[in-house]
């Protein structure tokens, strides 16, 4: 049986995958994750999640969720569900790694 | 090239949105001789290649037209001694650099120089999961072992690694081994590609075409593994054209995402576009990439949907696959203006199955190595 890859967990520490960088493209006025032969345009929410939860000096994902919960003044369970889903998607697409 | 990129908004009604990337074929020279090489059958010679200063100007123009990435490819781009110089220039002007390579000319010191110049990503082609088959297809003894060594160095240096595996009759049964190998090497991504029949590959189709049984087994094997691979390695997998019912969106649509510059400086909407008769191509000596992108005749010829015949014209998928590949329409339906015959709605679709089955049955056909 093949196991299905687990979701990103609150205890994970995430960083950008090799070759991936956060960039602002001034001409298009867009934030994006630029990676090997690909890019992902980030909306405001995705940018906030990446900034809070991913990076060389980011603590674990839980700390990022705490920050976003305060910043957006929303129930933590809802923020956590959205953030973990988004991060799992970013990991499966190869933009972030644990 | 598979591509899930967002389309960028156009600056105005008349100007097309900028390209995502410019592919620079620095050279057609290559120590390998793959019988499915996508280079044209008439290769550019070394003396015809653009010089360093011109490539730098072309890089400047790539940034000007709004491209975000450059793909240094070939042939084998590492035969160019100025590769480091060109990568450094790309970095300086804010372009993201990818290197598409066979890796046999690379070593750790050169990789380090390229990384210092700003290189981000290395894509290495593997011809098979095992050395015997790989070296036979590439026509280069010791090539496979060298590739593995360089791939490990790429990862050890913290550069992104993609493994590109091109499948055909002689290696398709080992697709699982190729995936395992890519993971063992630490690749972030694997492209499971099937031979695309242009250029040298078209001439060698009868020596390369896999059978339906091989294809189905490979497809089932890959799909069964996708769930466990999620989050561990990115898999770019496309069903091979000749066995598909709908075409791919070739290059993300004609003149929508990519520009291609050949070793001698011809500017193409896709690397195989030169096979299409009657298209006029400009060179980097004629006009800037911005001008060519905006209204170059080869670029506007099949951009968007206005050129489409039926069944595409009245089809709901026309802005998803853009009518498929023009070069394939030419090769299989006899006209680049036709719907890609890979589409089951094309009147020529039955011919594709016939050619495919005929070539798949031509076991024992020897291939011709690409030459220069
Ligand atoms: S396909 Fe093979 S021969 Fe052609 S450029 Fe790539 S490595 Fe060289
Ligand atoms: S008819 Fe044309 S647009 Fe419709 S699916 Fe086929 S190739 Fe695509």
Coordinates of C-alpha atoms and ligand atoms in Angstrom, one line a residue:
Chain A
X1 CA 0.0 0.0 0.0
X2 CA 1.2 3.5 -0.8
X3 CA 0.9 6.0 2.0
X4 CA -0.5 9.4 1.3
X5 CA 1.8 12.2 2.2
X6 CA 0.7 13.8 5.5
X7 CA -0.5 17.4 5.8
X8 CA 1.8 20.1 7.0
X9 CA 1.6 20.2 10.8
X10 CA 1.7 23.1 13.3
X11 CA 4.9 21.6 14.7
X12 CA 6.7 21.7 11.3
X13 CA 9.3 24.3 10.5
X14 CA 9.2 25.4 6.9
X15 CA 11.6 27.1 4.6
X16 CA 11.6 28.0 1.0
X17 CA 12.7 25.1 -1.2
X18 CA 16.1 25.3 -3.0
X19 CA 15.9 27.7 -5.9
X20 CA 12.7 29.4 -4.6
X21 CA 12.6 33.1 -3.7
X22 CA 10.0 35.6 -2.7
X23 CA 10.0 38.5 -5.2
X24 CA 8.1 41.6 -5.9
X25 CA 7.7 42.3 -9.6
X26 CA 7.3 46.0 -10.0
X27 CA 6.2 45.9 -13.6
X28 CA 3.3 43.7 -12.8
X29 CA 2.8 45.0 -9.2
X30 CA 2.6 41.4 -7.9
X31 CA 4.3 39.4 -5.2
X32 CA 5.3 36.0 -6.3
X33 CA 7.2 32.9 -5.4
X34 CA 9.8 32.3 -8.1
X35 CA 11.1 28.8 -8.5
X36 CA 12.6 26.4 -11.0
X37 CA 10.9 27.1 -14.3
X38 CA 7.8 28.2 -12.5
X39 CA 6.3 30.9 -10.5
X40 CA 3.3 31.4 -8.2
X41 CA 1.5 34.7 -7.9
X42 CA 0.6 35.4 -4.3
X43 CA -2.5 37.3 -3.2
X44 CA -2.5 39.3 -0.1
X45 CA -3.5 36.4 2.2
X46 CA -0.9 34.0 0.7
X47 CA 1.8 36.6 1.1
X48 CA 0.9 37.1 4.8
X49 CA 1.0 33.3 5.3
X50 CA 4.4 32.9 3.6
X51 CA 5.8 35.8 5.6
X52 CA 4.5 34.5 8.9
X53 CA 5.2 30.8 8.5
X54 CA 8.1 30.3 6.1
X55 CA 11.6 31.5 6.3
X56 CA 15.1 30.9 7.6
X57 CA 14.3 32.5 10.9
X58 CA 10.6 31.5 11.2
X59 CA 9.7 29.5 14.3
X60 CA 7.3 26.6 13.8
X61 CA 4.1 26.9 11.9
X62 CA 2.1 27.3 15.2
X63 CA 3.9 30.6 16.0
X64 CA 3.0 31.9 12.5
X65 CA -0.7 30.9 13.0
X66 CA -0.7 32.7 16.4
X67 CA 0.6 35.9 14.7
X68 CA -1.9 35.7 11.9
X69 CA -4.7 35.1 14.4
X70 CA -3.9 38.4 16.1
X71 CA -3.2 40.3 12.9
X72 CA -6.5 39.3 11.3
X73 CA -8.5 39.1 14.6
X74 CA -10.1 35.8 13.6
X75 CA -10.8 32.5 15.5
X76 CA -7.6 30.5 15.7
X77 CA -9.2 27.2 14.6
X78 CA -10.3 28.8 11.3
X79 CA -7.0 30.5 10.7
X80 CA -5.1 27.3 11.4
X81 CA -7.3 25.2 9.0
X82 CA -6.8 27.7 6.2
X83 CA -3.1 28.2 6.8
X84 CA -2.3 24.5 7.0
X85 CA -4.2 23.8 3.8
X86 CA -2.4 26.6 2.0
X87 CA 1.0 25.5 3.3
X88 CA 0.4 21.8 2.4
X89 CA -0.5 23.0 -1.1
X90 CA 2.7 25.1 -1.3
X91 CA 4.8 22.1 -0.1
X92 CA 3.1 19.7 -2.6
X93 CA 3.9 22.1 -5.4
X94 CA 7.5 22.2 -4.3
X95 CA 7.7 25.9 -3.1
X96 CA 8.4 25.1 0.6
X97 CA 10.1 22.2 2.4
X98 CA 10.2 21.1 5.9
Chain B
X1 CA 6.8 22.0 -21.5
X2 CA 4.1 21.6 -18.9
X3 CA 3.1 24.8 -17.3
X4 CA 0.6 26.0 -14.7
X5 CA 1.5 29.6 -14.9
X6 CA -1.0 32.3 -14.5
X7 CA -1.4 34.5 -17.5
X8 CA -0.3 38.0 -16.9
X9 CA -2.6 40.8 -17.6
X10 CA -1.9 42.7 -20.8
X11 CA -0.8 46.3 -20.5
X12 CA -3.3 47.4 -23.1
X13 CA -5.8 46.1 -25.5
X14 CA -3.4 45.9 -28.3
X15 CA -0.2 44.7 -26.5
X16 CA 0.1 41.0 -25.6
X17 CA 0.9 40.2 -21.9
X18 CA 4.6 39.7 -21.4
X19 CA 6.3 36.3 -21.7
X20 CA 7.2 34.4 -18.6
X21 CA 10.5 33.2 -19.8
X22 CA 13.0 33.3 -22.7
X23 CA 14.7 30.1 -23.7
X24 CA 18.2 30.7 -25.0
X25 CA 19.6 27.9 -27.0
X26 CA 23.2 29.0 -26.6
X27 CA 24.5 26.3 -29.0
X28 CA 23.5 23.2 -30.8
X29 CA 26.7 21.5 -30.0
X30 CA 26.4 18.5 -27.6
X31 CA 28.6 15.6 -26.7
X32 CA 25.5 13.4 -26.5
X33 CA 23.7 12.1 -29.6
X34 CA 20.2 11.3 -28.4
X35 CA 18.0 10.0 -31.2
X36 CA 15.0 12.0 -29.9
X37 CA 16.9 15.3 -29.7
X38 CA 14.5 18.2 -30.1
X39 CA 17.1 20.3 -32.0
X40 CA 16.3 20.8 -35.7
X41 CA 17.7 18.2 -38.1
X42 CA 19.8 21.0 -39.7
X43 CA 21.9 22.1 -36.7
X44 CA 23.6 25.5 -36.3
X45 CA 27.4 25.2 -36.4
X46 CA 29.7 26.7 -33.7
X47 CA 30.8 29.5 -36.1
X48 CA 27.2 30.6 -36.5
X49 CA 26.6 31.1 -32.8
X50 CA 25.9 34.5 -31.3
X51 CA 28.9 36.0 -29.4
X52 CA 28.9 36.9 -25.7
X53 CA 28.1 40.5 -26.2
X54 CA 25.1 39.8 -28.4
X55 CA 23.7 37.2 -25.9
X56 CA 24.1 39.8 -23.2
X57 CA 22.1 42.3 -25.2
X58 CA 19.5 39.6 -25.8
X59 CA 19.3 39.1 -22.0
X60 CA 18.8 42.8 -21.5
X61 CA 16.0 42.7 -24.1
X62 CA 14.5 39.7 -22.3
X63 CA 14.3 41.7 -19.1
X64 CA 12.8 44.7 -21.1
X65 CA 10.0 42.6 -22.6
X66 CA 9.1 41.6 -19.1
X67 CA 10.4 38.0 -18.9
X68 CA 11.1 36.9 -15.4
X69 CA 13.3 33.8 -16.1
X70 CA 15.8 32.7 -18.6
X71 CA 16.5 29.1 -19.5
X72 CA 20.0 28.5 -20.7
X73 CA 19.7 25.4 -23.0
X74 CA 21.0 23.9 -26.2
X75 CA 22.4 21.6 -27.4
X76 CA 24.6 21.5 -24.4
X77 CA 25.0 25.0 -23.0
X78 CA 28.1 24.1 -21.0
X79 CA 30.1 23.9 -24.1
X80 CA 30.0 27.7 -24.1
X81 CA 32.9 29.0 -22.0
X82 CA 31.0 32.3 -21.4
X83 CA 28.1 30.5 -19.6
X84 CA 29.2 31.9 -16.2
X85 CA 29.4 35.4 -17.7
X86 CA 25.9 35.1 -19.1
X87 CA 24.4 33.8 -15.9
X88 CA 26.1 36.7 -14.0
X89 CA 24.6 39.2 -16.4
X90 CA 21.2 37.7 -16.1
X91 CA 21.4 37.9 -12.3
X92 CA 22.6 41.5 -12.5
X93 CA 19.5 42.5 -14.4
X94 CA 17.1 40.6 -12.2
X95 CA 16.4 37.5 -14.3
X96 CA 16.1 34.1 -12.7
X97 CA 18.5 31.6 -14.3
X98 CA 17.7 27.9 -15.1
X99 CA 20.3 25.6 -16.7
X100 CA 19.0 22.8 -18.9
X101 CA 21.9 20.4 -19.3
X102 CA 23.1 16.9 -20.0
X103 CA 25.6 17.5 -17.2
X104 CA 28.4 15.5 -18.7
X105 CA 30.6 18.6 -19.1
X106 CA 30.0 19.9 -15.6
X107 CA 32.0 19.4 -12.5
X108 CA 31.9 20.8 -9.0
X109 CA 34.2 23.8 -9.5
X110 CA 32.2 25.0 -12.5
X111 CA 29.0 24.4 -10.6
X112 CA 30.3 26.6 -7.8
X113 CA 31.3 29.3 -10.3
X114 CA 27.8 29.2 -11.8
X115 CA 26.2 29.4 -8.4
X116 CA 28.3 32.4 -7.5
X117 CA 27.1 33.9 -10.7
X118 CA 23.5 33.5 -9.5
X119 CA 22.4 30.3 -11.0
X120 CA 19.3 28.9 -9.1
X121 CA 18.3 25.7 -10.8
X122 CA 19.8 22.9 -12.8
X123 CA 17.7 20.5 -14.9
X124 CA 19.6 17.3 -15.8
X125 CA 18.3 14.8 -18.4
X126 CA 18.7 11.1 -17.7
X127 CA 18.4 8.7 -20.6
X128 CA 17.5 5.7 -18.5
X129 CA 17.6 4.4 -14.9
X130 CA 20.6 2.2 -15.6
X131 CA 23.9 3.0 -17.2
X132 CA 23.9 0.5 -20.0
X133 CA 20.6 1.7 -21.6
X134 CA 21.3 5.3 -20.8
X135 CA 24.8 5.4 -22.4
X136 CA 23.5 3.5 -25.4
X137 CA 20.7 6.1 -26.0
X138 CA 22.9 9.1 -25.4
X139 CA 25.7 7.5 -27.5
X140 CA 28.2 8.6 -24.8
X141 CA 30.1 6.1 -22.7
X142 CA 30.3 6.9 -19.0
X143 CA 27.7 9.7 -19.4
X144 CA 25.2 8.2 -16.9
X145 CA 27.6 7.8 -14.1
X146 CA 28.9 11.4 -14.7
X147 CA 25.3 12.7 -14.6
X148 CA 24.6 11.1 -11.2
X149 CA 27.8 12.5 -9.8
X150 CA 26.9 16.0 -11.0
X151 CA 23.3 15.7 -9.8
X152 CA 24.6 14.9 -6.3
X153 CA 26.9 17.9 -6.4
X154 CA 24.0 20.2 -7.5
X155 CA 22.0 19.1 -4.4
X156 CA 24.9 19.3 -2.1
X157 CA 25.5 22.9 -3.1
X158 CA 21.9 23.8 -2.3
X159 CA 20.9 24.4 -5.9
X160 CA 17.5 23.2 -7.1
X161 CA 17.6 20.0 -9.1
X162 CA 15.1 18.7 -11.6
X163 CA 15.5 15.4 -13.3
X164 CA 14.2 15.2 -16.8
X165 CA 13.5 11.7 -18.0
X166 CA 12.4 11.1 -21.5
X167 CA 10.6 7.9 -22.0
X168 CA 10.3 5.7 -25.1
X169 CA 10.1 2.0 -26.1
X170 CA 13.5 1.1 -24.6
X171 CA 13.2 2.6 -21.1
X172 CA 9.5 3.1 -20.4
X173 CA 9.3 -0.2 -18.4
X174 CA 11.7 1.3 -15.9
X175 CA 9.7 4.4 -15.0
X176 CA 9.6 3.4 -11.3
X177 CA 13.3 3.0 -11.2
X178 CA 13.7 6.4 -12.7
X179 CA 11.5 8.0 -10.0
X180 CA 13.4 6.1 -7.3
X181 CA 16.7 7.4 -8.7
X182 CA 15.5 11.0 -8.9
X183 CA 14.4 10.8 -5.2
X184 CA 17.7 9.2 -4.2
X185 CA 19.5 12.0 -5.9
X186 CA 17.5 14.5 -3.9
X187 CA 15.8 16.1 -6.8
X188 CA 13.0 18.5 -6.0
X189 CA 11.2 17.8 -9.2
X190 CA 11.0 15.1 -11.9
X191 CA 9.7 15.6 -15.3
X192 CA 8.3 12.4 -16.7
X193 CA 8.3 13.2 -20.3
X194 CA 7.6 11.1 -23.3
X195 CA 9.4 11.6 -26.6
X196 CA 7.8 14.4 -28.6
X197 CA 8.1 13.6 -32.2
X198 CA 9.7 16.6 -33.8
X199 CA 13.2 17.0 -35.3
X200 CA 15.3 14.0 -34.8
X201 CA 12.6 12.1 -32.9
X202 CA 10.2 12.3 -35.9
X203 CA 12.8 10.6 -38.1
X204 CA 13.3 8.0 -35.4
X205 CA 9.6 7.4 -34.5
X206 CA 9.5 3.8 -35.6
X207 CA 12.6 3.1 -33.3
X208 CA 11.1 4.8 -30.3
X209 CA 7.3 4.5 -30.2
X210 CA 6.2 2.4 -27.1
X211 CA 3.4 -0.1 -27.4
X212 CA -0.1 0.5 -26.0
X213 CA 0.6 -2.1 -23.3
X214 CA 3.9 -0.4 -22.3
X215 CA 2.1 2.9 -22.2
X216 CA -0.8 1.7 -20.0
X217 CA 1.6 0.0 -17.6
X218 CA 3.7 3.1 -17.2
X219 CA 0.6 5.3 -16.8
X220 CA -0.8 3.1 -14.1
X221 CA 2.5 2.9 -12.3
X222 CA 2.9 6.7 -12.2
X223 CA -0.6 7.4 -11.2
X224 CA -0.5 4.8 -8.4
X225 CA 2.6 6.6 -6.9
X226 CA 1.5 10.2 -7.2
X227 CA -0.3 10.2 -3.7
X228 CA 2.8 9.0 -1.8
X229 CA 5.1 11.3 -3.8
X230 CA 3.1 14.4 -2.9
X231 CA 5.2 16.7 -0.7
X232 CA 8.4 14.6 -1.4
X233 CA 9.0 15.3 -5.0
X234 CA 7.1 17.4 -7.5
X235 CA 6.1 15.2 -10.5
X236 CA 5.4 16.8 -13.9
X237 CA 3.7 14.1 -15.9
X238 CA 2.0 14.4 -19.2
X239 CA 0.3 11.6 -21.1
X240 CA 2.2 11.1 -24.3
X241 CA 0.5 12.8 -27.3
X242 CA 0.1 9.9 -29.6
X243 CA -1.9 8.0 -26.9
X244 CA -3.9 11.1 -25.7
X245 CA -7.5 12.1 -26.6
X246 CA -6.9 15.8 -26.2
X247 CA -3.8 17.8 -27.0
X248 CA -1.6 19.6 -24.5
X249 CA -1.5 23.3 -24.4
X250 CA 1.9 23.4 -26.2
X251 CA 4.2 26.0 -24.6
X252 CA 1.2 27.3 -22.7
X253 CA -0.2 28.6 -26.0
X254 CA 1.5 29.9 -29.0
X255 CA 3.4 33.2 -28.2
X256 CA 1.7 33.5 -24.8
X257 CA 4.4 32.4 -22.3
X258 CA 7.7 31.7 -24.0
X259 CA 10.2 33.0 -26.6
X260 CA 13.0 30.9 -27.9
X261 CA 16.2 32.2 -29.4
X262 CA 18.3 29.8 -31.5
X263 CA 22.1 29.6 -31.5
X264 CA 22.3 31.9 -34.5
X265 CA 19.8 34.3 -33.1
X266 CA 16.5 33.5 -34.7
X267 CA 13.6 34.4 -32.5
X268 CA 10.9 31.7 -32.4
X269 CA 7.6 31.1 -30.6
X270 CA 8.6 27.5 -29.9
X271 CA 11.8 25.6 -30.6
X272 CA 10.3 23.5 -33.4
X273 CA 8.6 26.4 -35.2
X274 CA 11.2 26.5 -37.9
X275 CA 9.7 23.3 -39.3
X276 CA 6.6 25.3 -40.3
X277 CA 6.9 26.5 -43.9
X278 CA 5.8 30.0 -44.8
X279 CA 6.5 31.5 -41.3
X280 CA 8.8 34.4 -41.4
X281 CA 11.3 34.6 -38.5
X282 CA 13.1 37.6 -37.4
X283 CA 16.5 37.5 -35.7
X284 CA 18.0 39.4 -32.8
X285 CA 19.8 41.5 -35.4
X286 CA 16.5 42.7 -36.9
X287 CA 14.5 44.1 -34.1
X288 CA 14.3 43.9 -30.3
X289 CA 12.6 41.1 -28.4
X290 CA 9.9 43.5 -27.4
X291 CA 9.0 44.4 -30.9
X292 CA 9.1 40.8 -32.1
X293 CA 7.0 39.6 -29.2
X294 CA 4.4 42.3 -29.9
X295 CA 3.9 42.0 -33.6
X296 CA 6.5 39.7 -35.1
X297 CA 4.7 37.8 -37.9
X298 CA 5.6 34.4 -36.6
X299 CA 4.3 35.3 -33.2
X300 CA 1.0 36.8 -34.2
X301 CA 0.3 34.1 -36.7
X302 CA -1.1 31.6 -34.2
X303 CA -1.5 33.7 -31.1
X304 CA -4.9 33.6 -29.4
X305 CA -7.9 32.0 -31.1
X306 CA -8.6 34.1 -34.3
X307 CA -6.5 31.8 -36.5
X308 CA -8.5 28.7 -35.5
X309 CA -10.4 26.5 -37.9
X310 CA -13.3 24.2 -36.7
X311 CA -13.6 22.2 -34.6
X312 CA -11.4 24.4 -32.4
X313 CA -13.2 27.6 -33.3
X314 CA -16.5 26.5 -31.8
X315 CA -14.9 24.5 -28.9
X316 CA -15.2 25.2 -25.2
X317 CA -11.5 24.2 -24.7
X318 CA -10.0 26.6 -27.1
X319 CA -8.6 28.8 -24.3
X320 CA -7.3 25.8 -22.4
X321 CA -5.2 24.0 -25.0
X322 CA -5.1 26.7 -27.7
X323 CA -5.8 24.1 -30.3
X324 CA -2.7 22.0 -29.4
X325 CA 0.7 22.0 -31.1
X326 CA 1.2 23.7 -34.5
X327 CA 4.2 21.7 -35.3
X328 CA 2.4 18.5 -34.6
X329 CA -0.6 19.6 -36.7
X330 CA 1.9 20.1 -39.5
X331 CA 3.7 16.8 -39.0
X332 CA 0.4 14.7 -38.7
X333 CA -2.3 16.6 -40.5
X334 CA -0.1 18.2 -43.2
X335 CA -0.9 21.8 -42.2
X336 CA 0.1 23.9 -39.3
X337 CA -3.2 25.7 -39.6
X338 CA -5.2 22.6 -38.6
X339 CA -6.5 21.4 -35.2
X340 CA -3.8 19.2 -33.6
X341 CA -4.7 15.7 -34.7
X342 CA -4.0 14.4 -31.2
X343 CA -7.5 15.8 -30.5
X344 CA -10.2 13.2 -30.9
X345 CA -12.4 15.9 -32.5
X346 CA -9.9 16.4 -35.3
X347 CA -10.8 14.7 -38.6
X348 CA -7.2 13.4 -38.8
X349 CA -7.3 11.8 -35.4
X350 CA -7.7 8.2 -36.8
X351 CA -4.4 8.7 -38.7
X352 CA -2.5 9.3 -35.5
X353 CA -3.6 6.0 -34.1
X354 CA -2.7 4.3 -37.3
X355 CA 0.8 5.8 -37.5
X356 CA 1.3 5.1 -33.8
X357 CA 0.3 1.5 -34.1
X358 CA 2.4 0.9 -37.2
X359 CA 5.5 2.5 -35.6
X360 CA 4.9 0.7 -32.2
X361 CA 4.9 -2.6 -34.1
X362 CA 8.1 -1.8 -35.9
X363 CA 10.2 -3.6 -33.3
X364 CA 13.8 -4.0 -34.2
X365 CA 14.0 -0.7 -36.0
X366 CA 17.4 0.8 -35.4
X367 CA 17.6 4.5 -34.5
X368 CA 19.8 7.1 -36.2
X369 CA 21.9 9.1 -33.7
X370 CA 21.7 12.8 -34.0
X371 CA 24.8 14.2 -35.6
X372 CA 26.4 17.6 -36.3
Ligands
LIG1 S1 18.6 15.6 -26.3 FE1 20.5 14.6 -26.0 S2 21.7 15.2 -27.9 FE2 20.0 16.6 -27.8 S3 20.8 18.4 -26.7 FE3 19.9 17.0 -25.1 S4 21.5 15.7 -24.4 FE4 22.2 16.7 -26.3
LIG2 S1 -11.2 20.9 -30.8 FE1 -9.4 22.3 -30.7 S2 -9.8 23.5 -28.8 FE2 -11.2 21.7 -28.8 S3 -10.2 20.2 -27.5 FE3 -9.7 19.8 -29.7 S4 -7.7 20.9 -30.0 FE4 -8.7 21.7 -28.1

